[in-house]
XYZ file of C-alpha atoms in Angstrom:
588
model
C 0.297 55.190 -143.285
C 1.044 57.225 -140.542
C -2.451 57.273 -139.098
C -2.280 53.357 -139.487
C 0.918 53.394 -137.312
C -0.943 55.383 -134.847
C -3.909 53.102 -134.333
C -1.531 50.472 -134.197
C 0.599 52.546 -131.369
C -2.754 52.836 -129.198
C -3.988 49.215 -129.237
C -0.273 48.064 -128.179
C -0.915 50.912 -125.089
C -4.228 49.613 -124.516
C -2.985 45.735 -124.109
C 0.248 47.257 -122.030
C -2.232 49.108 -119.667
C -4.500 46.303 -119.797
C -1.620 43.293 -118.954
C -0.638 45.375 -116.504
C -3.587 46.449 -114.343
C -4.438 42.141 -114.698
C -1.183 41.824 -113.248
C -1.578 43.506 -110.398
C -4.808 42.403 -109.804
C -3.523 38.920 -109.682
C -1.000 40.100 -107.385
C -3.154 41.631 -104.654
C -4.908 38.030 -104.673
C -2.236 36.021 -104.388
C -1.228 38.287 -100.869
C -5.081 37.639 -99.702
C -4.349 33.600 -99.926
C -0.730 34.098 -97.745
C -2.717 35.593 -94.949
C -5.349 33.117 -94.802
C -2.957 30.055 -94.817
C -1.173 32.070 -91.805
C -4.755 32.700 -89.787
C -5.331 29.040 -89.992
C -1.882 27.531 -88.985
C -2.494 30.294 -86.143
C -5.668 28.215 -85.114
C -4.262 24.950 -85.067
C -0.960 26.154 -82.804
C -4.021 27.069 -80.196
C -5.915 24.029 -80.758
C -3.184 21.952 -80.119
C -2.472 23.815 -76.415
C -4.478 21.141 -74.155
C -5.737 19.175 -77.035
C -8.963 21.420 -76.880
C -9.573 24.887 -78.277
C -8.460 28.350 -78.250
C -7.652 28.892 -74.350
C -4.011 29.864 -73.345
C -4.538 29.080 -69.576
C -1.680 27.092 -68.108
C -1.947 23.129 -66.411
C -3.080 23.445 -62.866
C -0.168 23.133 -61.097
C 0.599 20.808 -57.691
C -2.523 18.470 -58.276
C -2.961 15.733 -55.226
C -5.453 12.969 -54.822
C -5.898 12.369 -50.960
C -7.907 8.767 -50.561
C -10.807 7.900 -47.743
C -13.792 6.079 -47.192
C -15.323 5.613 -50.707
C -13.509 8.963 -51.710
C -10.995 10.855 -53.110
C -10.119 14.205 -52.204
C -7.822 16.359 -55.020
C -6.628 20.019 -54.859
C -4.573 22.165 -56.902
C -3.180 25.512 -57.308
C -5.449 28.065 -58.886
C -4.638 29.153 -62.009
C -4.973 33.261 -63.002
C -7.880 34.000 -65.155
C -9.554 30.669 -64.700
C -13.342 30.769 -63.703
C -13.858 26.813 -63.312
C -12.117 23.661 -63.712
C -12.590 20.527 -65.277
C -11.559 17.068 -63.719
C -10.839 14.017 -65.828
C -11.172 10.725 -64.818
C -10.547 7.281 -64.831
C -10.040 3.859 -63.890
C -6.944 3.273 -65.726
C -3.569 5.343 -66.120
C -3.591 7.685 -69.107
C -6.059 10.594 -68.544
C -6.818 12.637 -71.820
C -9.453 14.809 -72.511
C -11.892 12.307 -73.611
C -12.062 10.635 -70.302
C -14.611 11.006 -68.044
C -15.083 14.518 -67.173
C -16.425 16.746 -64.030
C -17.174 19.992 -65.019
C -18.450 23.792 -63.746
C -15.927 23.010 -60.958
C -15.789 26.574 -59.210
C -12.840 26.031 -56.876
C -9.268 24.795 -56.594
C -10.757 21.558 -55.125
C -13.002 18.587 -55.330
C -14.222 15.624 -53.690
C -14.873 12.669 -55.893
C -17.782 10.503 -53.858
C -18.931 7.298 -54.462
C -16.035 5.249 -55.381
C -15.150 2.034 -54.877
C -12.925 0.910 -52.107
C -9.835 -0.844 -53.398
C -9.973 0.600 -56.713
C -7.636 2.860 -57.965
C -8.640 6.022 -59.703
C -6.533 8.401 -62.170
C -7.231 12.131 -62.567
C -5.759 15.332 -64.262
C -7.682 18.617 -64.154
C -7.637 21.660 -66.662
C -8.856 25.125 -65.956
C -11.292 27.090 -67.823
C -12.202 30.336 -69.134
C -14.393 32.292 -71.495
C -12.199 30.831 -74.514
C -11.684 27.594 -73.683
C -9.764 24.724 -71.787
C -6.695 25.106 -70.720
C -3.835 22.488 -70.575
C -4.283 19.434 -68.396
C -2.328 18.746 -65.669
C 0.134 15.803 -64.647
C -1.664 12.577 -63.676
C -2.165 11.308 -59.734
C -4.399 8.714 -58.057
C -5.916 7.695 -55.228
C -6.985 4.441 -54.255
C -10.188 4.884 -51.467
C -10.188 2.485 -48.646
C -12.642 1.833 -45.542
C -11.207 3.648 -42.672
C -9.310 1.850 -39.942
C -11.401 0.264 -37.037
C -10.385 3.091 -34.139
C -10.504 2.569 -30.738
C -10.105 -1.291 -30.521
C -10.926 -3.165 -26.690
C -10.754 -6.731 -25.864
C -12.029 -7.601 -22.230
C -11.160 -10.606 -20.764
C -14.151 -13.029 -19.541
C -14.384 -16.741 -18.425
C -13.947 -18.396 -20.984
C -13.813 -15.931 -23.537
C -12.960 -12.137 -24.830
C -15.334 -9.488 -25.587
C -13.887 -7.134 -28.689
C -15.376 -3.436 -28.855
C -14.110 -0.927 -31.837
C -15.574 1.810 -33.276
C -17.849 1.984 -36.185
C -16.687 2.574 -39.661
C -18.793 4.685 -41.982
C -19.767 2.677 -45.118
C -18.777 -0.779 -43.668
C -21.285 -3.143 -44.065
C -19.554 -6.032 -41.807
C -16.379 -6.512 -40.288
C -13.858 -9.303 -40.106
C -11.545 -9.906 -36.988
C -8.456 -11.530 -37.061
C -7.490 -13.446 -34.145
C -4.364 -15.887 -32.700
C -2.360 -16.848 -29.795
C 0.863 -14.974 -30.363
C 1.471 -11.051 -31.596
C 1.757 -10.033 -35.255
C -1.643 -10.665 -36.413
C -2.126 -10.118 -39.959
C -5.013 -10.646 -42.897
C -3.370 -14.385 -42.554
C -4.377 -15.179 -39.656
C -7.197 -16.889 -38.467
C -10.646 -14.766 -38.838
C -13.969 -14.289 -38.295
C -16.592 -12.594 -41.135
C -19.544 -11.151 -41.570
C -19.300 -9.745 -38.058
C -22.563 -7.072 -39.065
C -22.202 -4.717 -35.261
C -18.748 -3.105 -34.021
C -17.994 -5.678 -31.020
C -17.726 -9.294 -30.876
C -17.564 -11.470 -28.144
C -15.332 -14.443 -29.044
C -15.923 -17.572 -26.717
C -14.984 -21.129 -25.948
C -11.481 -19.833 -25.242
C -8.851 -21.226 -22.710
C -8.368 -19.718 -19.677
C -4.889 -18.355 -18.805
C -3.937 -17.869 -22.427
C -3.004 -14.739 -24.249
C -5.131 -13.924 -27.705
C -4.283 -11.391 -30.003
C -6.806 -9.364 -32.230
C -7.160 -6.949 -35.117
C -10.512 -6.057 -37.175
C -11.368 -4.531 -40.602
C -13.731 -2.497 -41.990
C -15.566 -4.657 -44.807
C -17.860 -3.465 -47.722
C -19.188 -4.923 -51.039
C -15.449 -4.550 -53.070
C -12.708 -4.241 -50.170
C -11.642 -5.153 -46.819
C -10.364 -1.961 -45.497
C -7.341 -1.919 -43.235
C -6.736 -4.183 -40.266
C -6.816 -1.978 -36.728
C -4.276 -1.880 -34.047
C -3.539 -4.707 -32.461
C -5.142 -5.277 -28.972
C -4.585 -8.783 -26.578
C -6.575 -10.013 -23.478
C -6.318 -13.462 -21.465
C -9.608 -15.213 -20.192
C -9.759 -15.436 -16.714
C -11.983 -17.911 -14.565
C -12.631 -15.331 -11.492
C -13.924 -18.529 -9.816
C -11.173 -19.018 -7.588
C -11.303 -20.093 -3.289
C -15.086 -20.737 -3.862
C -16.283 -17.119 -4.791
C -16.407 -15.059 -7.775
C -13.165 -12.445 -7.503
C -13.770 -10.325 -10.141
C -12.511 -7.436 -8.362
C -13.133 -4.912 -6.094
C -17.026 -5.306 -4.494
C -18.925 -1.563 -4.791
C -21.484 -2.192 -2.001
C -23.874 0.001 -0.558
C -23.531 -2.072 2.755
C -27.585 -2.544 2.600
C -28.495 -5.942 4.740
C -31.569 -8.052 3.505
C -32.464 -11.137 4.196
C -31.866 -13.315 0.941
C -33.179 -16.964 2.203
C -34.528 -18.197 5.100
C -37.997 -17.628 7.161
C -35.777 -17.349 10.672
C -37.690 -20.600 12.016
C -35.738 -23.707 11.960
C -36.598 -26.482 9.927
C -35.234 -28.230 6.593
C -38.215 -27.031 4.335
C -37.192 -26.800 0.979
C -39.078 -23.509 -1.627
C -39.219 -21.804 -4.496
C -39.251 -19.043 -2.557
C -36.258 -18.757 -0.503
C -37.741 -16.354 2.081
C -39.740 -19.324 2.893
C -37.503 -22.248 3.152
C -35.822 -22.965 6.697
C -32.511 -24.165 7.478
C -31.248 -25.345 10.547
C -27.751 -23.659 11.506
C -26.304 -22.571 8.702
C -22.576 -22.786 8.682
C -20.321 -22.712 5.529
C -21.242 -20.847 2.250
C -20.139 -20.691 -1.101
C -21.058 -20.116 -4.791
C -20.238 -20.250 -8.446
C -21.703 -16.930 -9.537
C -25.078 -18.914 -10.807
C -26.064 -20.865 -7.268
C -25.181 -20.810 -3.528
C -24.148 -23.695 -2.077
C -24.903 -24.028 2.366
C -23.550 -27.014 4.644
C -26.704 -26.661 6.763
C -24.848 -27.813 9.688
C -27.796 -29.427 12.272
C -29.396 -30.581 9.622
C -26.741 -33.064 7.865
C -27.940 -31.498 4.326
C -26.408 -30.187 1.509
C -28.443 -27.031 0.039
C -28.535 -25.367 -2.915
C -30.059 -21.841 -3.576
C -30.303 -20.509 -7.283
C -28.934 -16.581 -7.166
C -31.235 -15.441 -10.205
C -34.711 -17.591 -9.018
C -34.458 -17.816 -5.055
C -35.314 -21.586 -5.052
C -34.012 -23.329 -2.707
C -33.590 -27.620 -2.553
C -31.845 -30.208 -0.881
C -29.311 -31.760 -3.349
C -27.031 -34.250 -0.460
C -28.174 -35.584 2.667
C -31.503 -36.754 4.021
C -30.885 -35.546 7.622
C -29.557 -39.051 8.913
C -25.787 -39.275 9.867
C -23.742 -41.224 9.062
C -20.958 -43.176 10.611
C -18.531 -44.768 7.937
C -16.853 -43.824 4.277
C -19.066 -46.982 2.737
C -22.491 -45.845 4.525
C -22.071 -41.915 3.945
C -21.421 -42.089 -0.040
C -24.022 -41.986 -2.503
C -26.024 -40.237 -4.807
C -27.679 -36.966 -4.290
C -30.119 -37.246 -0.955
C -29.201 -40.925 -0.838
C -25.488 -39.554 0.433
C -25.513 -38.857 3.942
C -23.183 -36.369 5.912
C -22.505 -35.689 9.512
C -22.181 -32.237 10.686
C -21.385 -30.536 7.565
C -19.034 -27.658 7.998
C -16.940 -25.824 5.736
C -17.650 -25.751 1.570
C -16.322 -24.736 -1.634
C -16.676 -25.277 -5.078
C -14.551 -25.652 -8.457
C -17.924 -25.057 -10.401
C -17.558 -28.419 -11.515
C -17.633 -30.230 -7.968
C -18.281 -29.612 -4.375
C -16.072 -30.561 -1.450
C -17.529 -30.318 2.050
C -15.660 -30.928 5.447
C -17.386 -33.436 7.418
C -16.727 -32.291 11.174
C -18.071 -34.762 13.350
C -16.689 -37.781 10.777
C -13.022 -35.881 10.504
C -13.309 -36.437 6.620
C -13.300 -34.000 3.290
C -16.341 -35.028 0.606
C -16.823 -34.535 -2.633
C -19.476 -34.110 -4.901
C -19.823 -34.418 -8.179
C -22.641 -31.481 -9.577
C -23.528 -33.121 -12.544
C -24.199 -36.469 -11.078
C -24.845 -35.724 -7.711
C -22.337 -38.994 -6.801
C -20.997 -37.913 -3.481
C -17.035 -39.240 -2.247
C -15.190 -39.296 0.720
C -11.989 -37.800 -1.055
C -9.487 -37.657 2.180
C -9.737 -38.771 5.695
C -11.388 -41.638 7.675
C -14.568 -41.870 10.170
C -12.444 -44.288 12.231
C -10.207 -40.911 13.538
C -11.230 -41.043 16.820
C -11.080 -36.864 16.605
C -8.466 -37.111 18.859
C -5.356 -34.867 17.892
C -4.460 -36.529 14.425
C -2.748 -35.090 11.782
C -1.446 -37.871 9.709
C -0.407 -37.238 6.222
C -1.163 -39.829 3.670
C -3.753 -40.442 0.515
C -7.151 -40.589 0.977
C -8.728 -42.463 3.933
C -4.802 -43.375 4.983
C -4.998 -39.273 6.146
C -5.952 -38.320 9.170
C -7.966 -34.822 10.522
C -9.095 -33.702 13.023
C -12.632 -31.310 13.554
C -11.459 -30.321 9.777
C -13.567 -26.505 8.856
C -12.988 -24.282 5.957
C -11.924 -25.193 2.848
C -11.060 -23.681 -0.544
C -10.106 -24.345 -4.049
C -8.175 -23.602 -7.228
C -9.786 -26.605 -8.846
C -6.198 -28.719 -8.564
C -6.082 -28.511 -5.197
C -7.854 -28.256 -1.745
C -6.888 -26.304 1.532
C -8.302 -27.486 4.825
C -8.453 -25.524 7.903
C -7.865 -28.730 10.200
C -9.451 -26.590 13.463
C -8.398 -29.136 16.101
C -5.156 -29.600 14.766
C -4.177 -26.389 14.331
C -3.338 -26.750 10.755
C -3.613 -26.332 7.356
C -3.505 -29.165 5.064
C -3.693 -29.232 1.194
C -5.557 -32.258 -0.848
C -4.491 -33.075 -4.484
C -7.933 -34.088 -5.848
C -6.858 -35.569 -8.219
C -5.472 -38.389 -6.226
C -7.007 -37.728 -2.450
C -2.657 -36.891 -1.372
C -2.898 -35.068 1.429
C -0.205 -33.226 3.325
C 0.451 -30.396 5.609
C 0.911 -26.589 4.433
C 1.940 -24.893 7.818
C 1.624 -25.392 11.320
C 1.653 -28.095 13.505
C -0.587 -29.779 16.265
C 1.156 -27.198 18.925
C -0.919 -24.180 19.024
C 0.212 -20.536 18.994
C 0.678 -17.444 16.575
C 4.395 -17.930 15.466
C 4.472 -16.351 12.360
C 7.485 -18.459 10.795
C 6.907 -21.129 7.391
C 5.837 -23.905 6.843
C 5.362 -26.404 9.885
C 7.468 -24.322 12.004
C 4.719 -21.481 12.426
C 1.917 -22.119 14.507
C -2.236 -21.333 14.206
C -4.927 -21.515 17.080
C -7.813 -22.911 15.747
C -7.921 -22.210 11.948
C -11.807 -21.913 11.159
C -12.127 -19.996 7.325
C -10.013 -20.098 4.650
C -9.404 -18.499 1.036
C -6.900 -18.166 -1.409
C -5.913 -15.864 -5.012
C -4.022 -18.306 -6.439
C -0.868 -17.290 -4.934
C -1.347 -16.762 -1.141
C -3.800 -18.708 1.214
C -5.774 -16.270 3.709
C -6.961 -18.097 7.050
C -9.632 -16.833 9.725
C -8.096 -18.250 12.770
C -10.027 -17.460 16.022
C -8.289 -13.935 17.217
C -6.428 -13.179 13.674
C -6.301 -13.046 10.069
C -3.063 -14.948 8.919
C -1.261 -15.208 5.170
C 0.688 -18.326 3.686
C 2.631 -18.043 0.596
C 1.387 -20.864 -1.347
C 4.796 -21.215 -2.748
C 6.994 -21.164 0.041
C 4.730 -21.396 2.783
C 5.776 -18.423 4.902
C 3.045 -17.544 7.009
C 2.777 -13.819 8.413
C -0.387 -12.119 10.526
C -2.415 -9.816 8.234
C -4.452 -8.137 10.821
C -4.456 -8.713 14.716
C -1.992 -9.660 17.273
C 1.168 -11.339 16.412
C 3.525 -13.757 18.188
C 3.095 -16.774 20.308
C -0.183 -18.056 22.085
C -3.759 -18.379 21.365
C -4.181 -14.323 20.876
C -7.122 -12.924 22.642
C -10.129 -11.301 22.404
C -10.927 -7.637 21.772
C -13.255 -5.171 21.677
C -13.170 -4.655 17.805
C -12.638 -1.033 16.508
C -11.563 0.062 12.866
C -7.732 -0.099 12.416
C -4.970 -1.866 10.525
C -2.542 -4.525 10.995
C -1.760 -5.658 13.713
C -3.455 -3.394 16.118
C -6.943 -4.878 15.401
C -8.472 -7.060 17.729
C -11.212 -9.361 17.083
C -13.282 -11.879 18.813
C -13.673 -15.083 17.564
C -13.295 -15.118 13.518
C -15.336 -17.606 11.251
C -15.709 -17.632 7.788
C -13.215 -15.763 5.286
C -13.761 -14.936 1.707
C -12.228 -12.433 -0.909
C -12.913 -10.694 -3.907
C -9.275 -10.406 -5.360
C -8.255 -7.134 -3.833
C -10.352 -7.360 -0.524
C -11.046 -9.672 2.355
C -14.414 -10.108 3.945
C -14.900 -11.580 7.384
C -17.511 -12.983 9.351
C -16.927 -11.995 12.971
C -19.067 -14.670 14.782
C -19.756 -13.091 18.350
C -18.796 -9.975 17.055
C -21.623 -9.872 15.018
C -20.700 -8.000 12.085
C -18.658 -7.958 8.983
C -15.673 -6.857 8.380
C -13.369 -5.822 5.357
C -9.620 -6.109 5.684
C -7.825 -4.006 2.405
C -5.138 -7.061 1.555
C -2.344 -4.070 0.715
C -2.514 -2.548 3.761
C -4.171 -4.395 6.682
C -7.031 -2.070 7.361
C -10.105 -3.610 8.819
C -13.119 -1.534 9.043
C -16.874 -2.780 9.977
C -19.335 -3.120 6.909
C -22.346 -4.622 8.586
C -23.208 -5.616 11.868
C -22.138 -3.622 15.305
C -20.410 -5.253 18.070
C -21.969 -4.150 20.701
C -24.079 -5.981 23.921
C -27.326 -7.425 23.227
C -26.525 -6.517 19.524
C -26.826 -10.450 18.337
C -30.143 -9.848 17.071
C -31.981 -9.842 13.398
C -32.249 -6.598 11.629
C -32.624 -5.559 7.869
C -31.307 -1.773 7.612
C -30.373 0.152 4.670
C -27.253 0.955 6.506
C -24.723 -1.790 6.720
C -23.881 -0.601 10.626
C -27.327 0.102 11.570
C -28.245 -3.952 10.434
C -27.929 -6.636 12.915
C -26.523 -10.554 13.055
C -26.459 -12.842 15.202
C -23.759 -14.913 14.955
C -22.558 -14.454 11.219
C -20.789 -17.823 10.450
C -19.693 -18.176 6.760
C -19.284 -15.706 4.122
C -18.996 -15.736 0.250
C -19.098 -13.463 -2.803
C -21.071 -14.118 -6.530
C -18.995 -10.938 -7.641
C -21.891 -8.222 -7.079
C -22.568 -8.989 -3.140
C -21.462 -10.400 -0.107
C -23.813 -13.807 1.366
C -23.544 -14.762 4.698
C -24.944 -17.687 6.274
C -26.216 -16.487 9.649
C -26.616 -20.007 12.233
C -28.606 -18.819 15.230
C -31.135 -16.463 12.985
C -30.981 -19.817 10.214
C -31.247 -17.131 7.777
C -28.818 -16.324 4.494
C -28.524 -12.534 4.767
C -27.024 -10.526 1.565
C -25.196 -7.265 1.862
C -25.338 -5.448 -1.656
């Protein structure tokens, strides 16, 4: 029995010991599952830092998008430990980590190329290292645009503005916006497809003010409009020569037209052709235009060509408004004198006949716009309209295309003509002779031969002086030579300034907007007179005895006239017609 209890005893150990070393197995297992659960929640708090993997790196901090031409430019602070960065992209709002991506980026900045201008683009970047991506960043954009036009010019012409701007990197045309008053804006009225960086914009009126700004354009965008820049078209044919400004001349003489043997020979070659005391001269900038005095003709000389052809006149005078009219060659004129030209028409003075002409260019009809050949050419200076009006020995003439200015020689006045309706009446001076520098008819001229004008102020070549009218007012005052009463006198001519000069025997007058230009007749040179201050120096020619002579020179001085009559300018050089050598001389 007692062995029985024993065995019993044991077994009851054995199970004990047995229970108990399965329980603590079981227990050691159950500590083995804890950990793992904690290892893997562990993984996911990592994961979830940037939506990526394991790295701890912070968001790049202080991220900027900067926008240009087809780019955008974005920086950020570096972040410790990083060694690159990754940029996300897109062309929406909303940048995650499944975007579009730029990786391996080794610095703190990038430059995103090839983008479209006017689209916006949305970025956030994320640093890297060996464990992983970090956390993005906040969100910017950047919308890339063409640059802006830089360095925009408009240059008035006649007629029209020429536009000049940089050029803008990537633009395949531009588009400029244009109008009449400031503020111009994508609104306004434009021009496209512009494909070089200057325009020049034409059929424009004269005297008015345009406005202008230009864009950058490309296959998606028009980039941004310029600064804004303005010009006004000017006509610089104004008192029957191009004024343009100041004339750079080299003072070098040579003979533009003429043979030097009298005749009425029309040529293509102008060197050729032969004219028969050549008085007044003018132009238009594409022809000269000569009263060819002796020979009662009307010539015409193309600048670019040299041809040279009668277009009034057949060398027959003529005695009466009905007989000298016509067309072209069938017109007749006596003793052509002074000319000018609107470009659209010429007017002539008709010395011997005491009347003003006018020619139409395009038809070639030829007027009498103002006078009569009854005058006797006795002293007559009646005011009236057309042939009612009376001249008398009428020379120079010039032209703002509204109306004309006569240097009436005889009567010692100066008349204006509204061509529109052949009205003339008297400017200043009167039929008593003198140098009274006062307004209107109360100052006094001796034998007004050339005269030009700016617009605003007439200037008149009388026989000893250089005299100014305000257009306006009429006051006259003495540019250059002697003031006060009398005829003047003669003088030896030396280079000086206001009224100090002395000249002998003026002609023709013309003017390039800043400067006059002289033809001293038996002084036999040229002379400029600086408007602002008076000062007359000699630019061709030398008055000297025995000097009225023909001479081509390099050297303006060192060339020789004799007896320079009329003068004009195309813009580039000085003509002058030149009556006892019957020559048209050019000083460049």
């Amino acid at each position: 029995m007692s062995s029985k209890i024993t065995k019993i005893r044991n077994a009851l150990v054995a199970v004990t010991i047995l229970f108990a070393i399965t329980f603590f197995l079981g227990s050691c297992g159950q500590v083995s599952e804890v950990s793992d659960a904690s290892d893997t929640s562990s993984d996911e708090s990592s994961t979830s830092n940037g939506g990526t993997n394991d790295s701890t790196l912070s968001a790049p901090a202080n991220l900027t998008a900067t926008a240009t031409t087809g780019t955008a430019t974005l920086v950020w602070d570096a972040v410790s430990g990083a060694s690159s960065y990754t940029l996300f992209w897109s062309t929406s709002s909303g940048v995650t980590s499944s975007s579009s991506s730029i990786t391996s980026i080794s610095t703190d900045n990038y430059t995103h190329t090839s983008l479209s201008n006017g689209s916006t683009y949305y970025y956030k970047v994320a640093a890297i290292d060996s464990a992983g991506t970090g956390t993005l960043s906040s969100e910017v954009s950047a919308s890339p645009v063409l640059s802006v036009p830089a360095n925009i010019t408009a240059t008035a012409g006649v007629s029209l503005n020429t536009l000049d701007w940089d050029n803008v990197t990537g633009a395949s045309s531009y588009a400029l916006y244009w109008g009449t008053s400031s503020g111009i804006t994508s609104s306004s009225s434009s021009i496209t497809s512009i494909s070089t960086d200057n325009y020049t914009h034409s059929s424009l009126t004269n005297g008015t003010a345009y406005y202008y700004k230009v864009a950058a354009v490309d296959a998606s965008s028009t980039g941004t409009l310029s600064a804004e820049v303005s010009a006004s078209p000017v006509n610089p044919l104004m008192g029957g020569a191009i004024q343009s400004g100041p004339l750079t001349l080299s003072t070098k003489v040579t003979t533009f037209a003429g043979s030097g043997s009298t005749g009425s020979a029309d040529n293509t070659d102008a060197t050729l052709a032969t004219f028969k005391y050549p008085h007044g001269i003018t132009t238009d900038g594409t022809n000269l235009y000569i009263a060819d005095n002796d020979n009662n003709i009307i010539r015409q000389i193309v600048i670019s060509s040299g041809e040279v052809t009668t277009i009034a006149g057949t060398g027959s005078i003529c005695y009466s408004n009905i007989e000298c009219d016509g067309t072209g060659t069938s017109a007749l004129t006596y003793y052509p004198m002074g000319i000018t030209t609107d470009g659209i028409n010429l007017y002539w003075s008709d010395y011997k006949n005491h009347t003003i002409r006018q020619m139409v260019l395009s038809s070639g009809a030829v007027t009498t716009l103002a006078g009569s050949t009854n005058s006797s050419g006795s002293s007559d200076s009646t005011d009236g309209t057309g042939s009612t009006a009376r001249f008398n020995s009428p020379y120079g003439l010039t032209t703002d295309g509204t109306n004309l200015y006569v240097a009436d020689q005889l009567n010692h006045m100066i008349r204006k003509i509204i061509i529109s309706s052949g009205e003339v009446s008297t400017v200043a001076g009167s039929t008593t002779s003198g140098g009274d520098d006062l307004t209107g008819t109360n100052a006094s001229f001796y034998q007004p031969r050339g005269i030009t004008m700016d617009g605003t102020n007439l200037y008149v070549a009388e026989l000893y002086r250089v005299r100014k009218i305000v257009i306006s007012t009429g006051a006259v005052t003495t540019l250059a030579g002697p003031t006060g009463g009398g005829s003047g006198y003669p003088g030896s001519f030396t280079d000086s300034a206001g009224n100090s000069v002395k000249f002998d025997e003026l002609a023709g007058i013309t003017m390039d907007g800043t400067n006059l230009y002289l033809a001293g007749r038996t002084s036999f040179s040229i002379f400029k007179v600086v408007i602002s201050t008076g000062a007359v120096t000699t630019i061709a020619g030398d008055d000297c005895s025995g000097c009225n002579t023909y001479l081509d020179h390099d050297t303006g001085t060192s060339a020789r006239f004799k007896y320079p009559i009329g003068i004009t300018t195309d813009g580039t050089y000085l003509y002058v017609s030149e009556s006892n050598n019957a020559r048209i001389r050019r000083i460049e």
